[in-house]
Short mmCIF file of C-alpha atoms in Angstrom, two decimals:
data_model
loop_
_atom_site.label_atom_id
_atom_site.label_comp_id
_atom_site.label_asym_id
_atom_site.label_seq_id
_atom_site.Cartn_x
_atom_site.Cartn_y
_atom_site.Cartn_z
CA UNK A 187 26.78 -101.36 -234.73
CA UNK A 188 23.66 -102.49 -236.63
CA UNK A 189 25.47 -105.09 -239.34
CA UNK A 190 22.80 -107.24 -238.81
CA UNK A 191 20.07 -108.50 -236.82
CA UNK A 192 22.21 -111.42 -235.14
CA UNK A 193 24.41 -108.04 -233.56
CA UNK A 194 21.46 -106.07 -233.04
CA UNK A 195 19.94 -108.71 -230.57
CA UNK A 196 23.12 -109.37 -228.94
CA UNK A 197 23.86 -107.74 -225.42
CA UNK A 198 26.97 -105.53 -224.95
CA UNK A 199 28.63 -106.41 -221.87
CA UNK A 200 30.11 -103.33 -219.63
CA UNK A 201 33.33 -103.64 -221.14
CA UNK A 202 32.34 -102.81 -224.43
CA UNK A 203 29.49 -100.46 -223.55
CA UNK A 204 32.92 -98.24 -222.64
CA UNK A 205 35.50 -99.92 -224.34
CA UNK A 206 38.51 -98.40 -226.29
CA UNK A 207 36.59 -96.57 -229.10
CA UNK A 208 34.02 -95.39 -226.55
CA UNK A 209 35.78 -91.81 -224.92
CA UNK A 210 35.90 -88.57 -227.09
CA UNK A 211 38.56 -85.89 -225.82
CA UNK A 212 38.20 -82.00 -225.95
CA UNK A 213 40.37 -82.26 -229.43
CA UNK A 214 37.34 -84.33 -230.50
CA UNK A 215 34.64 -81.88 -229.09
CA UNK A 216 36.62 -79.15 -230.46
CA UNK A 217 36.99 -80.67 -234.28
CA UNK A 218 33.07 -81.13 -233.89
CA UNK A 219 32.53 -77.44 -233.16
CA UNK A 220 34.61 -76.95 -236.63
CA UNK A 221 32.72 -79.10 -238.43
CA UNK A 222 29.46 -77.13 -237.52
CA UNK A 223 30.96 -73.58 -237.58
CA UNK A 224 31.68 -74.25 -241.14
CA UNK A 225 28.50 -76.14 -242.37
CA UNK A 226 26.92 -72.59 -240.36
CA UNK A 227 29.15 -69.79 -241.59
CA UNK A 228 27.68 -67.42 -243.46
CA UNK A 229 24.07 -68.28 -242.37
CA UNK A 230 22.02 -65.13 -240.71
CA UNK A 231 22.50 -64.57 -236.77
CA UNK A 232 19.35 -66.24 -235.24
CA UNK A 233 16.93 -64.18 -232.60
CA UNK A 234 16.52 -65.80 -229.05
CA UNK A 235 13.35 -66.00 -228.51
CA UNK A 236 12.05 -65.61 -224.84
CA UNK A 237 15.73 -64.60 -223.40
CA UNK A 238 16.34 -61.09 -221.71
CA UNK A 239 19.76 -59.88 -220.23
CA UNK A 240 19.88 -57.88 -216.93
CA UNK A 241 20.42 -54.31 -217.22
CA UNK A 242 20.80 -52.79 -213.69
CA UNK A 243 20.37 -48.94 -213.72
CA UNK A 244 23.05 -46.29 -213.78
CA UNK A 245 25.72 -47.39 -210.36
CA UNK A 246 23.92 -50.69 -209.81
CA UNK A 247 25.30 -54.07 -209.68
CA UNK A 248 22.37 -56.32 -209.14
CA UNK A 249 18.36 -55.94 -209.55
CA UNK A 250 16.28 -57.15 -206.89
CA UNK A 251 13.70 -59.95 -207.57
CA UNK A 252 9.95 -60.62 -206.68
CA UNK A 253 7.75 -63.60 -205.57
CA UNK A 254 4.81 -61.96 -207.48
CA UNK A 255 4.17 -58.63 -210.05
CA UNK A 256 4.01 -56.53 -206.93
CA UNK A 257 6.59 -54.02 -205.54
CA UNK A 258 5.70 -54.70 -202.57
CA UNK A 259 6.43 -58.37 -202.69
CA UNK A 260 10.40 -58.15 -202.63
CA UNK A 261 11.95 -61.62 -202.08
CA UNK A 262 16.03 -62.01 -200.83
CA UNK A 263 17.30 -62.80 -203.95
CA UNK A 264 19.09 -60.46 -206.83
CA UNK A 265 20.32 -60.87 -210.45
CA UNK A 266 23.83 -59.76 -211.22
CA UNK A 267 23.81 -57.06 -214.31
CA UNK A 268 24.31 -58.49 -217.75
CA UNK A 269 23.17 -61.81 -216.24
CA UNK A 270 20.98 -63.84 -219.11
CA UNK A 271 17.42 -65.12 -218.18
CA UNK A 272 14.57 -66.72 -219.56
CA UNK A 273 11.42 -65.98 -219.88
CA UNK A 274 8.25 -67.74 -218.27
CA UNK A 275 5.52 -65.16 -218.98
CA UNK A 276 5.06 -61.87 -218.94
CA UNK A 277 2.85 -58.97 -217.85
CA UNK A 278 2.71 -56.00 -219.29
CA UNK A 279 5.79 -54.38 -216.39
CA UNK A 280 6.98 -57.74 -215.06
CA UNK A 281 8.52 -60.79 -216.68
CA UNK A 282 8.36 -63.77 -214.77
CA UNK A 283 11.97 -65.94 -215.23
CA UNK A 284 13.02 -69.36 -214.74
CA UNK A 285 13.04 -69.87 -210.44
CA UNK A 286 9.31 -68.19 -209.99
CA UNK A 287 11.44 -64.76 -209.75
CA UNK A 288 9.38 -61.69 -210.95
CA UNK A 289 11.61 -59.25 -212.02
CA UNK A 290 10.71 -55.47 -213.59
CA UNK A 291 10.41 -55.44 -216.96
CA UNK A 292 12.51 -51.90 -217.20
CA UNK A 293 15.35 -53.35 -216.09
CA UNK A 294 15.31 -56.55 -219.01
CA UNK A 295 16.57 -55.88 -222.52
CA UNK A 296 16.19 -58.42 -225.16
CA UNK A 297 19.14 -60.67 -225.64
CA UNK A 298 21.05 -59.89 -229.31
CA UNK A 299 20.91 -62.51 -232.04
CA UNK A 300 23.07 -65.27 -231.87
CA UNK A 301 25.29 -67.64 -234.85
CA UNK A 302 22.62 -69.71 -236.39
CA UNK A 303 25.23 -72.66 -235.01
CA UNK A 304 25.44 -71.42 -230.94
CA UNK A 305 21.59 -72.46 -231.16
CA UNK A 306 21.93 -76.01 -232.29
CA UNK A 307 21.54 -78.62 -229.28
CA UNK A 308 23.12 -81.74 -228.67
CA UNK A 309 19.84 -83.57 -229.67
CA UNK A 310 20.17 -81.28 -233.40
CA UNK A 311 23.96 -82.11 -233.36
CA UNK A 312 23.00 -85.97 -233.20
CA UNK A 313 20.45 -85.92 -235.34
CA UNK A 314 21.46 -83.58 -238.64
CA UNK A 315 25.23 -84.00 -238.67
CA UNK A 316 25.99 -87.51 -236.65
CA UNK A 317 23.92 -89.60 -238.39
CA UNK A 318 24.52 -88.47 -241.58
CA UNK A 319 28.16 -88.43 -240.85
CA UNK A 320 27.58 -92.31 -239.65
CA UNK A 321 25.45 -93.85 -242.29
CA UNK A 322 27.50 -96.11 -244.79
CA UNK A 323 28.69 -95.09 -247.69
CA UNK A 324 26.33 -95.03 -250.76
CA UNK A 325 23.31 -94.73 -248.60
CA UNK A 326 21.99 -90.54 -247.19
CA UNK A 327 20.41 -89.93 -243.76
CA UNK A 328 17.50 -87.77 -244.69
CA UNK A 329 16.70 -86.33 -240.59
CA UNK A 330 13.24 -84.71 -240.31
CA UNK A 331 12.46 -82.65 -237.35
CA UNK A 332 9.05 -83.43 -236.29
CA UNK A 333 9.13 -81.33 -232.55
CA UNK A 334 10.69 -78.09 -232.68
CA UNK A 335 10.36 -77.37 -228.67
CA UNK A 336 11.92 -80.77 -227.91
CA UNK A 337 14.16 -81.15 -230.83
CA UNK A 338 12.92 -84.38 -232.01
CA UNK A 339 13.39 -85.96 -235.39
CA UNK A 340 12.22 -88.31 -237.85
CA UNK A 341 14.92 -90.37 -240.07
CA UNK A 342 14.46 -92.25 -243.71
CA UNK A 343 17.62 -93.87 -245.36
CA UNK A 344 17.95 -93.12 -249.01
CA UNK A 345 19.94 -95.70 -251.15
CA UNK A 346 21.64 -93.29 -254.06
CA UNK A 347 21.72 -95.98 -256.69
CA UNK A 348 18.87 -97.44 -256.58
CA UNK A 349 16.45 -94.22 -254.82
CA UNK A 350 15.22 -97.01 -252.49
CA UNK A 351 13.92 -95.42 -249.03
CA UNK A 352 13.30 -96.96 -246.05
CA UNK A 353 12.71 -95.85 -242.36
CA UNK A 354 15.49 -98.88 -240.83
CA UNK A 355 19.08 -97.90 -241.14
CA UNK A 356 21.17 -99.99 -243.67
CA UNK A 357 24.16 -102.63 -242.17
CA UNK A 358 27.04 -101.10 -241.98
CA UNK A 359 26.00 -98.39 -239.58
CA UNK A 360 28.65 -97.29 -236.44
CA UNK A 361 29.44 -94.50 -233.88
CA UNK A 362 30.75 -91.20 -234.37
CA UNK A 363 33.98 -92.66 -232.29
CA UNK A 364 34.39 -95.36 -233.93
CA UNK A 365 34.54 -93.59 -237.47
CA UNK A 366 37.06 -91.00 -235.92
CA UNK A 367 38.95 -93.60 -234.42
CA UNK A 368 39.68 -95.41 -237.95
CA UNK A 369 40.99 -92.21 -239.10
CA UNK A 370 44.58 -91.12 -239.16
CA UNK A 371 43.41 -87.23 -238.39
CA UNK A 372 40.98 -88.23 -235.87
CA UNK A 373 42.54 -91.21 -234.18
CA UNK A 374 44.19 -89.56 -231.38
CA UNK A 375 40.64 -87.46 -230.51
CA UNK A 376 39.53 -91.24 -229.39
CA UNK A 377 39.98 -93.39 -226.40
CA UNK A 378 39.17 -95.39 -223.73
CA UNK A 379 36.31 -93.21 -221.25
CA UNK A 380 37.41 -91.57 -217.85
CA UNK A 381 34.26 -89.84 -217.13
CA UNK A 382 30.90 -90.95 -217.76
CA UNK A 383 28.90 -87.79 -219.40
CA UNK A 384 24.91 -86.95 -217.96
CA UNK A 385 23.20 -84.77 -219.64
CA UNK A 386 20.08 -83.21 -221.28
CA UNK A 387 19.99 -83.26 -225.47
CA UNK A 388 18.25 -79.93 -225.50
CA UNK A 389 21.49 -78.30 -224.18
CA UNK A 390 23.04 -75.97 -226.77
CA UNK A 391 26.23 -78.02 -227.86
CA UNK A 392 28.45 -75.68 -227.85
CA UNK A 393 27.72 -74.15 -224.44
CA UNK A 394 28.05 -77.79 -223.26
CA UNK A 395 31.31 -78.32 -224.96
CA UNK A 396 32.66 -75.15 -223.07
CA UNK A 397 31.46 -76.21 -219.45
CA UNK A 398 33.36 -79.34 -220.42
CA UNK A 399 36.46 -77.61 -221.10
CA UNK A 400 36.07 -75.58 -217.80
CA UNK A 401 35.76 -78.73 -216.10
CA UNK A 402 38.90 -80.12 -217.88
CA UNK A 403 40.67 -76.79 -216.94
CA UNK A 404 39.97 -77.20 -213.10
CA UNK A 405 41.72 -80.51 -213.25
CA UNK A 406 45.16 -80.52 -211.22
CA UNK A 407 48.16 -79.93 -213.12
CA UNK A 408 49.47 -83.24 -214.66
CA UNK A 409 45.80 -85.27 -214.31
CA UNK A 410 45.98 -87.57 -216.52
CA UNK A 411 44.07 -86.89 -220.03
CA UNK A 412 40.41 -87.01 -219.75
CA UNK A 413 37.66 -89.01 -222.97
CA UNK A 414 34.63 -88.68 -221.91
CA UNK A 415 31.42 -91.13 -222.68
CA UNK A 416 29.11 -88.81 -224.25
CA UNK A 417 26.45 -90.55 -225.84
CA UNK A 418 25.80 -89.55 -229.24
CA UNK A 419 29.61 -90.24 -230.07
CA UNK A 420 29.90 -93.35 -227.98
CA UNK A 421 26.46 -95.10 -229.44
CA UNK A 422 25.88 -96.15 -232.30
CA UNK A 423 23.01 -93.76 -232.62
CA UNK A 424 21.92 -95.59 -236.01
CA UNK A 425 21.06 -98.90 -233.76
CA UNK A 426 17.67 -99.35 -231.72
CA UNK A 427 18.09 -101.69 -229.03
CA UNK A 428 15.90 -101.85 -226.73
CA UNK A 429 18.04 -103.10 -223.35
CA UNK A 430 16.54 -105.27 -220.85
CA UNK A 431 15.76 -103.65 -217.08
CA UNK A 432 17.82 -106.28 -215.89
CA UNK A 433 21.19 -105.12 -218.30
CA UNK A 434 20.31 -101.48 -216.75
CA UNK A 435 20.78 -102.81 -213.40
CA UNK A 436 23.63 -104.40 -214.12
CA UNK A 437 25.61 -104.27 -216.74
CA UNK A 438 25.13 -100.13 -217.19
CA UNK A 439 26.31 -99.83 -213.60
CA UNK A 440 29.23 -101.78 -213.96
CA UNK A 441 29.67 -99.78 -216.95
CA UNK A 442 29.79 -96.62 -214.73
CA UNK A 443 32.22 -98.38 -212.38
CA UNK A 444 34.47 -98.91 -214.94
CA UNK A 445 34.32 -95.73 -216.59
CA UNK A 446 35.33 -94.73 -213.01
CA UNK A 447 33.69 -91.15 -212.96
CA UNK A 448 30.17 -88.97 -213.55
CA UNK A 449 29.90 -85.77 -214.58
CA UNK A 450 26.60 -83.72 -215.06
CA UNK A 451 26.05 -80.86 -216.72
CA UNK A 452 23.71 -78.45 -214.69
CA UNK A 453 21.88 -75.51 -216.21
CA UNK A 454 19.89 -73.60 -215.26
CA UNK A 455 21.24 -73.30 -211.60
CA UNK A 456 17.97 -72.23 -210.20
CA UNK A 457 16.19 -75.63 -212.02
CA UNK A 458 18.81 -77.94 -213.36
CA UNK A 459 17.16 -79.51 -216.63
CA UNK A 460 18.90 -83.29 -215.42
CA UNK A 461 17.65 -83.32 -212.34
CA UNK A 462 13.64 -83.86 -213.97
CA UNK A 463 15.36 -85.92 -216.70
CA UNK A 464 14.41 -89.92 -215.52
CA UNK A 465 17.43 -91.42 -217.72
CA UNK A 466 19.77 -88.27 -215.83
CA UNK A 467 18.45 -89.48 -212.42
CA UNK A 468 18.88 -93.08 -213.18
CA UNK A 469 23.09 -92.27 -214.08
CA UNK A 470 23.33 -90.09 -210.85
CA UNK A 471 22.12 -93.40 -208.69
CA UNK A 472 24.13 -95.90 -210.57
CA UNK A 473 27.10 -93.32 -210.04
CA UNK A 474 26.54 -93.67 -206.42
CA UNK A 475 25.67 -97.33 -206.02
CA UNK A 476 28.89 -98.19 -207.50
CA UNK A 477 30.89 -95.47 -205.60
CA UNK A 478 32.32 -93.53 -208.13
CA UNK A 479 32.85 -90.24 -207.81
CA UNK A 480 30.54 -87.54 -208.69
CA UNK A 481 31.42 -83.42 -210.21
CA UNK A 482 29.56 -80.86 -211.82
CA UNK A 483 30.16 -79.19 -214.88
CA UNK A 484 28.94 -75.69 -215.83
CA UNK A 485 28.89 -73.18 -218.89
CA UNK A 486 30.85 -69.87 -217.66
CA UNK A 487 27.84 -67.94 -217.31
CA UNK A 488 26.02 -70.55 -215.43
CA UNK A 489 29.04 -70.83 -213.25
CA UNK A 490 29.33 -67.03 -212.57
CA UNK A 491 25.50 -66.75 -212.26
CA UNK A 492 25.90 -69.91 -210.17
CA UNK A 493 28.31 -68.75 -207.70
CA UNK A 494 26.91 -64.73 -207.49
CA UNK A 495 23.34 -66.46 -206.19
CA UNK A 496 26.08 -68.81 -203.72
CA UNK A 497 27.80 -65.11 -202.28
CA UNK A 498 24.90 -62.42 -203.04
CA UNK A 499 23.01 -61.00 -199.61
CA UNK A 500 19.67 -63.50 -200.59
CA UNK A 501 20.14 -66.85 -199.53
CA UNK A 502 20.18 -68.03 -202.96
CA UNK A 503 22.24 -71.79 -201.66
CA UNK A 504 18.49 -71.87 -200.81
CA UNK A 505 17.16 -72.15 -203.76
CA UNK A 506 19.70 -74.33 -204.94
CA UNK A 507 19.22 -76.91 -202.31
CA UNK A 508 15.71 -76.52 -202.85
CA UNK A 509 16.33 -77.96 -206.25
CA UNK A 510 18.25 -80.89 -205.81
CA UNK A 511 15.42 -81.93 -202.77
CA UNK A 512 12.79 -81.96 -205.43
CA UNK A 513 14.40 -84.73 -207.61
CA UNK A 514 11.69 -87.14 -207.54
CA UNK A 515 12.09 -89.80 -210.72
CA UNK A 516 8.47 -90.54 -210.55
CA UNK A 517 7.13 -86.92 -211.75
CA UNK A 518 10.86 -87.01 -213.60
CA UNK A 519 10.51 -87.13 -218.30
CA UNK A 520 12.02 -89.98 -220.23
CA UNK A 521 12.47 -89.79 -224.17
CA UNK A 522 9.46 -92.04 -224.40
CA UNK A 523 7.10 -94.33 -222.34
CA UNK A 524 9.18 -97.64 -222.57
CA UNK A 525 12.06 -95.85 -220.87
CA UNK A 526 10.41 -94.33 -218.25
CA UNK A 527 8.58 -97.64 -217.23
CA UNK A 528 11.39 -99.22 -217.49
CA UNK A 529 13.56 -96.75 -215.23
CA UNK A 530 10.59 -97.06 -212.73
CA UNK A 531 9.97 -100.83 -212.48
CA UNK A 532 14.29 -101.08 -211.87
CA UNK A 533 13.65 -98.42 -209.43
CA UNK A 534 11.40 -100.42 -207.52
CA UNK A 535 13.07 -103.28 -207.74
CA UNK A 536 16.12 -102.11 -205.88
CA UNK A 537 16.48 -101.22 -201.95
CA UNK A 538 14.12 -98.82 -200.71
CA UNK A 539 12.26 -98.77 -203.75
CA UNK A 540 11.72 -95.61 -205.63
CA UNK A 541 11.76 -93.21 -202.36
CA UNK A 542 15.70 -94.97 -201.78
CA UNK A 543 16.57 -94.27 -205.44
CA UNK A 544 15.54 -90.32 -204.87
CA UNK A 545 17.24 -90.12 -201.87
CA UNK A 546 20.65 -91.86 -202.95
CA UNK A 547 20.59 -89.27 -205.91
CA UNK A 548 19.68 -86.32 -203.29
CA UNK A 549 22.13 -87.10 -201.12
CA UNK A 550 24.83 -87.23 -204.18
CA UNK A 551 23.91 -84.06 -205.13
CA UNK A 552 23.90 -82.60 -201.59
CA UNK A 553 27.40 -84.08 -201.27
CA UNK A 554 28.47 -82.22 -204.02
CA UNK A 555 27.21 -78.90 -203.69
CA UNK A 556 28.63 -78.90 -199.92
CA UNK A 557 32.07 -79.45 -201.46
CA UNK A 558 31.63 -76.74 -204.11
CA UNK A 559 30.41 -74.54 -201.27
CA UNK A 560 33.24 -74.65 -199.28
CA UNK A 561 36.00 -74.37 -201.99
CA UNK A 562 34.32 -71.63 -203.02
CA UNK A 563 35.01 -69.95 -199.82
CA UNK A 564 38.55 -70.64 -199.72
CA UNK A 565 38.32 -68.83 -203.05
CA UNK A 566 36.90 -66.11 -201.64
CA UNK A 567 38.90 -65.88 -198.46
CA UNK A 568 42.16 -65.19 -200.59
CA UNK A 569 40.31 -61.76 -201.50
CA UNK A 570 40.49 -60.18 -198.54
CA UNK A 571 39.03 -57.10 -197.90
CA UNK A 572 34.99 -55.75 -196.61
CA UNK A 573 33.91 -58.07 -199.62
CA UNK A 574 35.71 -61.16 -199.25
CA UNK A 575 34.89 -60.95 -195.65
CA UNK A 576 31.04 -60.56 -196.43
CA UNK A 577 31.20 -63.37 -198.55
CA UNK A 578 32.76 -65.35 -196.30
CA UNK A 579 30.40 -64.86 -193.56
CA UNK A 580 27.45 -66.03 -196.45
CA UNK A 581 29.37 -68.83 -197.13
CA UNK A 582 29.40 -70.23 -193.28
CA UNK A 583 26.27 -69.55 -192.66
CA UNK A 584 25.43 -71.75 -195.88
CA UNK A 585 27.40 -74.78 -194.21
CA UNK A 586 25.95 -74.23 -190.72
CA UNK A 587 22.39 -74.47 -192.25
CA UNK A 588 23.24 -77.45 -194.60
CA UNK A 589 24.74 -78.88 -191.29
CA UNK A 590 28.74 -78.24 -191.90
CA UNK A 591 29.69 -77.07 -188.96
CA UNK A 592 32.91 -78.46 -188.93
CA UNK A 593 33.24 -76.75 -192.94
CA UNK A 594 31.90 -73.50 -191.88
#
């Protein structure tokens, strides 16, 4: 926490980077998605702006897409009906959406309005209720947003008694855990971390919070319970500290091995949002240079958009793979310029260099999707029938061409 400058300079080891306080469970997640339901209620539904949903005509299931604005140009790819997309640009027939698919603009209806609060991201969840909800007591967190596209904000720290304002947080500062964890109600919504969150703070929070409960859901009967280390309740979000590239490639990875398992959140399918994330890429190598193990997580209509590109008649495990080959943390964002230099010069500095790092995190990926692949066609092969049996066949020829002979 930021009591004073002799803490502030002080390096956490791994241990307390994840220690005790560190994990918030789906209880926690949960009671956060109360707390902003009811600051919300009664506020206007909110337009989304550049979304469409499917709308396949009259006996239809799917609508075909396009490489370009031309009918004749007919790629082997569909979108399932009622499936939401986003818009890239548009012509005055076509809309273009997010995987260079051109679809006709006949067939797109304009998604409905939303609660003001399913819009709110992770990086708006941080910024206008954590910090406030963090900053010592006679002292307000007064969060400006200065960057609507990326959600980015500005901070001053009012003193109540005394009106004095300044732009450094006050002592006394802490985490959204630890606060929880010091309070009878709350207490048991805090623990020590079993996975190790990656994701991207323009996520809407409470789309994230239900991929993590799928994920949680999926889990064998009787695992054990899971906390997760999800930044903006772990941190101390209050603190700056700007982190050596030598504690990054060391003490965050042992971090990660002691956490003892990642978990990304993926969205959209066709162009994960992590995977041009630097700090995202960065996680998914430490992940695998430590060996622990590596999942997925995915939003429900992600997932079922997800798996309908997987078993459709285009080779849409195409485009997937395509994705996760073009993670290169070079051309990858970062928050700002110090983190990106420093994610590139640690890069470098490890074996194989900044091709090795892309590789280790392809490969990781690959890994995983190969794995989702094939449980997905046991899933399918309890179906039976003409349409399990189609989707079986798409599903081995997927593992054949990623090389999984032996899985097909």
């Amino acid at each position: 926490g930021a009591e004073g400058d002799g803490d502030a300079q002080r390096l956490p080891t791994a241990a307390e980077f994840c220690g005790p306080t560190t994990g918030i469970s789906l209880d926690g997640l949960q009671h956060m998605v109360e707390l902003l339901e009811a600051r919300h209620a009664g506020e206007p539904d909110v337009a989304r702006e550049g979304e469409f949903i499917v709308q396949a005509p009259t006996g239809f299931t799917t609508v075909s897409c396009y490489n370009s604005p031309d009918r004749d140009d007919e790629r082997e790819e569909s979108v399932s009906n009622g499936a939401a997309v986003r818009a890239v640009r548009q012509t005055d027939e076509w809309i273009e959406v997010e995987g260079g698919r051109w679809l006709p603009k006949q067939f797109l209806k304009p998604a409905p309005p939303v609660r003001a609060v399913e819009m709110l991201t992770t990086s708006d969840v941080c910024h206008a209720f954590i910090k406030p909800m963090t900053t010592p007591a006679g002292w307000a967190d007064e969060a400006t947003l200065t960057d609507a596209a990326q959600r980015w904000y500005k901070h001053s720290y009012v003193h109540g008694a005394s009106g004095e304002r300044r732009s450094e947080p006050p002592g006394g500062t802490r985490s959204l855990c630890v606060l929880w964890s010091a309070e009878a109600a709350t207490a048991h919504m805090v623990g020590a971390p079993t996975h190790f969150l990656s994701h991207a703070w323009t996520y809407k929070f409470l789309n994230l919070v239900e991929a993590l409960r799928s994920f949680v859901a999926s889990r064998p009967e009787g695992s054990p319970p899971v906390f997760f280390w999800f930044d903006v309740f772990a941190i101390d979000e209050h603190a700056t500290q700007s982190l050596p590239r030598e504690w990054w490639g060391s003490t965050f990875k042992e971090a990660i091995r002691l956490i003892g398992q990642t978990v990304m959140m993926i969205s959209p399918w066709s162009e994960p949002l992590p995977l041009r994330r630097a700090w995202c890429i960065w996680e998914l190598f430490c992940t695998e240079s430590v060996g622990a193990p590596f999942d997925v997580c995915l939003g429900p209509a992600e997932q079922a958009a997800f798996e309908a590109a997987i078993l459709g008649e285009g080779r849409g495990w195409e485009q997937i793979t395509a994705a996760f080959a073009a993670v290169d943390v070079g051309s990858a964002e970062a928050g700002n310029e110090r983190d990106k230099a420093m994610i590139m010069e640690q890069a470098e500095a490890g074996a194989g260099g900044l091709e090795g790092l892309n590789a280790t995190a392809v490969g990781t990926l690959r890994r995983w999707f190969v794995g989702y692949v094939a449980g997905l066609g046991r899933r399918v092969r309890a179906t039976g029938g003409a349409e399990g049996a189609f989707q079986m066949t798409v599903v081995g020829n997927a593992l054949q061409n990623m090389g999984q002979q032996e899985e097909a």
